[in-house]
Tab-separated table of C-alpha atoms in Angstrom:
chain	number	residue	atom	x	y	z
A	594	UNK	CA	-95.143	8.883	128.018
A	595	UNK	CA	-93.554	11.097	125.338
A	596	UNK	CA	-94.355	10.708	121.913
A	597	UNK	CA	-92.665	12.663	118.882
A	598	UNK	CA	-93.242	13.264	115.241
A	599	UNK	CA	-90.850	14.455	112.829
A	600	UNK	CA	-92.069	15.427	109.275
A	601	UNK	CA	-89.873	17.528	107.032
A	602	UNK	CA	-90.371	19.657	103.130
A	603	UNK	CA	-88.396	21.141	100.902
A	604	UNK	CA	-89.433	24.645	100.289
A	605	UNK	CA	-88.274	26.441	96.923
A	606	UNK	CA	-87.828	30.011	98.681
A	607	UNK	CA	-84.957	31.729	100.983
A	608	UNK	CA	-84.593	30.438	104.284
A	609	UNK	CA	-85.498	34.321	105.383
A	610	UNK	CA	-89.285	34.277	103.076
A	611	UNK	CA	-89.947	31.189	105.117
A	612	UNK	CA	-89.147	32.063	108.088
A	613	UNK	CA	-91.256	35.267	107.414
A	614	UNK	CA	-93.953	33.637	107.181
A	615	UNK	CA	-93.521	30.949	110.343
A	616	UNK	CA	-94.007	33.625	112.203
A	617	UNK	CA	-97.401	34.675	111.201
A	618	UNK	CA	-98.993	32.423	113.376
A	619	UNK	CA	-102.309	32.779	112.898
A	620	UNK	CA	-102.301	31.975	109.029
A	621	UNK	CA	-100.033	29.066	109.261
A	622	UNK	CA	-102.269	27.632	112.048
A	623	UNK	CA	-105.346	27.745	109.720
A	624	UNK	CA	-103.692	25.596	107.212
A	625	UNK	CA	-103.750	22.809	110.072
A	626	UNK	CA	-106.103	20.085	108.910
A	627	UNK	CA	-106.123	18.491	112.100
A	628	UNK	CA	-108.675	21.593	113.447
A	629	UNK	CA	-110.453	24.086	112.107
A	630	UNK	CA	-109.464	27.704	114.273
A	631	UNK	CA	-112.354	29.661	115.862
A	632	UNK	CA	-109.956	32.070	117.403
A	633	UNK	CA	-106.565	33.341	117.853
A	634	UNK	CA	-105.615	35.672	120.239
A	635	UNK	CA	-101.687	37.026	120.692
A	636	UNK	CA	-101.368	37.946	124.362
A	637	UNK	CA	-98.126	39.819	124.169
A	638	UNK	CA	-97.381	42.836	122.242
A	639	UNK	CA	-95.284	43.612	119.342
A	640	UNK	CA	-93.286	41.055	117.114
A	641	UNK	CA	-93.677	37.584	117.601
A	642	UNK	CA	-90.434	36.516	119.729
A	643	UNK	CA	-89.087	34.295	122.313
A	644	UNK	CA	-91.080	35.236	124.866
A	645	UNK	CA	-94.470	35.985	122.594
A	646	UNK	CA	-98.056	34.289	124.160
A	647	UNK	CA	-101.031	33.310	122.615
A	648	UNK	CA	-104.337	31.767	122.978
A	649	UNK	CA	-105.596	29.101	120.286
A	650	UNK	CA	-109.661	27.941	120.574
A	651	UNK	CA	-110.336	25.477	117.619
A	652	UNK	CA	-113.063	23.090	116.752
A	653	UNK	CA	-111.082	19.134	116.592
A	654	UNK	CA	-113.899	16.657	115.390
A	655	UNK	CA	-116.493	16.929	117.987
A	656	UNK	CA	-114.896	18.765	120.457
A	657	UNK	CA	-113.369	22.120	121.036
A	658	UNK	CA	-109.875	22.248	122.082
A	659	UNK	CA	-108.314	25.310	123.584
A	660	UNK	CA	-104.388	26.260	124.708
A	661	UNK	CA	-102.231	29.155	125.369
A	662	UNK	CA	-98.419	28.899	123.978
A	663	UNK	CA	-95.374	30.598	124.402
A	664	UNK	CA	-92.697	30.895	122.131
A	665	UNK	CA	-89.498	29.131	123.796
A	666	UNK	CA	-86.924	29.444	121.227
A	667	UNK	CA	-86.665	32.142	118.304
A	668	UNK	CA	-83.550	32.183	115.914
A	669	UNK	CA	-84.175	34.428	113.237
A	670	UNK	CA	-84.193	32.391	110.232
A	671	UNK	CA	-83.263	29.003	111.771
A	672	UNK	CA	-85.802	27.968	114.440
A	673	UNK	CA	-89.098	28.728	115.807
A	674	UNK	CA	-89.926	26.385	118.820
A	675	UNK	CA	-93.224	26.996	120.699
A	676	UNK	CA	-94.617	24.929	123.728
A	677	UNK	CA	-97.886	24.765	124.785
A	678	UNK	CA	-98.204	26.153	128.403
A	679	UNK	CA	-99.570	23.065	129.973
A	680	UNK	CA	-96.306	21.395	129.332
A	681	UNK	CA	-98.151	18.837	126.948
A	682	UNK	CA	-97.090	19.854	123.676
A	683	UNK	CA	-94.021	21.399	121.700
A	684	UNK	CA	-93.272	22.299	118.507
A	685	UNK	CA	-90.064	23.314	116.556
A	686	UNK	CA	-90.078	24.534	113.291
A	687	UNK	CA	-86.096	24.117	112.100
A	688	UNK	CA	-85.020	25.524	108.726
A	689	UNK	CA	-82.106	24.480	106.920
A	690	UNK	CA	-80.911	25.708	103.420
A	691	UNK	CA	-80.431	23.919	100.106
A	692	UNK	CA	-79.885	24.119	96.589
A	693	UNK	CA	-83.749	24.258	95.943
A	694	UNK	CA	-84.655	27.069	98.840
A	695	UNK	CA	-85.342	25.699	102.507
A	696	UNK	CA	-85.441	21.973	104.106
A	697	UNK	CA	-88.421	22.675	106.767
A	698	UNK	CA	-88.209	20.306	109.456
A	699	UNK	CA	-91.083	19.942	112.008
A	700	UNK	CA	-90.797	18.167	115.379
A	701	UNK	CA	-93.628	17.390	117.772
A	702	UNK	CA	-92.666	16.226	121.388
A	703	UNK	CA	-96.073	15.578	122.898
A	704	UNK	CA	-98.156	13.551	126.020
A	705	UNK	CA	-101.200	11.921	124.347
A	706	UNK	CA	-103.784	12.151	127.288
A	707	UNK	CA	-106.797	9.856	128.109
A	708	UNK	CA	-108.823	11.729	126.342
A	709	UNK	CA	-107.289	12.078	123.368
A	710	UNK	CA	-106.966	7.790	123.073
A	711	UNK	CA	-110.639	7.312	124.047
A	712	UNK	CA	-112.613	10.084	123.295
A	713	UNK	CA	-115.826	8.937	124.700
A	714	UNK	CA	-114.117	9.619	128.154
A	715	UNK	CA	-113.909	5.766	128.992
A	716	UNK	CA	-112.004	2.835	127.963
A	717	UNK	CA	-114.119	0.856	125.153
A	718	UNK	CA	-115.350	-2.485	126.498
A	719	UNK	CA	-112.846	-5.087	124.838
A	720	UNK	CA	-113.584	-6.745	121.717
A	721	UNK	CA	-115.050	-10.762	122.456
A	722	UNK	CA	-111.635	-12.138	121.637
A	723	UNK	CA	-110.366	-10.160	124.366
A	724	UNK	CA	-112.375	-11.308	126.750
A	725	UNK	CA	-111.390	-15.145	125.202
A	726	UNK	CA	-107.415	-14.268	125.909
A	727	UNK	CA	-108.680	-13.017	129.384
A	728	UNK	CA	-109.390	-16.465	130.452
A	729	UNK	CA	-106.027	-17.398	129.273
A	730	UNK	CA	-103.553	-14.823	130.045
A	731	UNK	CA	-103.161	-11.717	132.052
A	732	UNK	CA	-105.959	-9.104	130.808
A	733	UNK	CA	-103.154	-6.052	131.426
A	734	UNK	CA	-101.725	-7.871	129.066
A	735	UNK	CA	-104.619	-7.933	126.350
A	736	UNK	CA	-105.090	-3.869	127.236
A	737	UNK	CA	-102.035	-2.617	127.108
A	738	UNK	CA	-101.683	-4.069	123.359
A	739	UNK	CA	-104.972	-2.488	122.545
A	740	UNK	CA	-103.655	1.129	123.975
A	741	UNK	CA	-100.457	0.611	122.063
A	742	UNK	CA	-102.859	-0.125	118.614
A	743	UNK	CA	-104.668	3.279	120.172
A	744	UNK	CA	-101.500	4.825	120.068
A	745	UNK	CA	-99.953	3.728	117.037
A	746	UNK	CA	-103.270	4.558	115.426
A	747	UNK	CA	-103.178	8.328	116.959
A	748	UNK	CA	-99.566	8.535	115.646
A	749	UNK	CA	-99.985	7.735	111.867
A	750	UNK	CA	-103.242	10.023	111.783
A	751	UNK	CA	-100.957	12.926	113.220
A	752	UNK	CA	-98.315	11.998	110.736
A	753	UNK	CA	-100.650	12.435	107.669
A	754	UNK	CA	-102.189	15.584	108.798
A	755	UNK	CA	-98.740	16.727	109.708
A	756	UNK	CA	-97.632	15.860	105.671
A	757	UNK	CA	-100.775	18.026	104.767
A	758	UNK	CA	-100.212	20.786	106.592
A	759	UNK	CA	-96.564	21.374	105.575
A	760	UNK	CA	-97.972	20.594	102.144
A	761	UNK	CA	-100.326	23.596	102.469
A	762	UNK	CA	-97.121	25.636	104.220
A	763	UNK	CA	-95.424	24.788	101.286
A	764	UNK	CA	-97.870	26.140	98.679
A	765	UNK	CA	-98.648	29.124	100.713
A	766	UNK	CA	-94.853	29.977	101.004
A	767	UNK	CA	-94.153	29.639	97.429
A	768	UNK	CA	-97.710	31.140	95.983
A	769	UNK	CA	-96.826	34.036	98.147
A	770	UNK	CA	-93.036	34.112	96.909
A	771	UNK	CA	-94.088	34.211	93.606
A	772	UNK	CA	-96.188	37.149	93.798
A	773	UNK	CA	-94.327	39.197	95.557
A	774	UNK	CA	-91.267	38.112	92.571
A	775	UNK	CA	-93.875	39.801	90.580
């Protein structure tokens, strides 16, 4: 099943200054709280555009994730989508102007995998009042409202790291606009 986020931030810089620094990939993936990076590698040469590969390794909790992405839609200045190439995750980065600078919008279209629910690489054993509404009604019926807790749990921890990491997007942005304004 596919599950999507959608966060959004207003940005006080040009559409173009934020879209400048989107596409520095490696800097803007640091920021993420949700991992810290232990490498980045860009697998295609030059300028990051559609078409542009990389390789992510980063440390999640416990465990060590790893992915290679490709960059799947590029519009200077309006959109930066990337998708990882597993099929299991994509992102778009959409800016819009305003009054103030830039509205960034980020969507996440993503499969949450077994793993990812129950980390532990099995299902927990069910709580003692499950096991109570066993003998009374279907016990599909008692898991699947547990995996949709899971999953509703999953989703508002993404959400706040999301709101984080555009918060730390933000700061670099504008820190960096302000400098250079210097």
């Amino acid at each position: 099943m596919v599950e999507r986020i959608k966060e959004s931030i207003e940005i006080k810089s040009a559409p173009e200054k934020v879209f400048q620094y989107l596409k520095l990939v490696k800097p803007r993936l640091r920021l993420n709280p949700a991992y810290k990076l232990i490498e980045f590698e860009k697998l295609t040469e030059g300028p990051i555009t559609k078409g542009s590969r990389y390789r992510v390794k980063a440390i999640a909790g416990d465990r060590i994730i790893e992915y290679e992405s490709e960059v799947v839609e590029f519009i200077e200045n309006e959109k930066f989508s990337t998708r990882d190439t597993r099929g299991r995750l994509k992102v778009s980065l959409t800016l819009k102007p305003t009054k103030e600078g830039t509205l960034l919008v980020h969507e996440e279209e993503f499969t949450l995998s077994e793993e990812m629910l129950y980390p532990e690489g099995q299902e927990p054993e069910p709580p003692l009042w499950q096991k109570i509404i066993k003998l009374i009604i279907d016990v599909e019926t008692a898991r699947i409202d547990e995996r949709q807790r899971r999953i509703q749990e999953l989703l508002l921890n993404l959400r706040q790291n999301l709101r984080v990491w555009l918060k730390r997007i933000k700061e670099e942005i504008e820190t960096y606009s302000e400098i250079a304004e210097r």
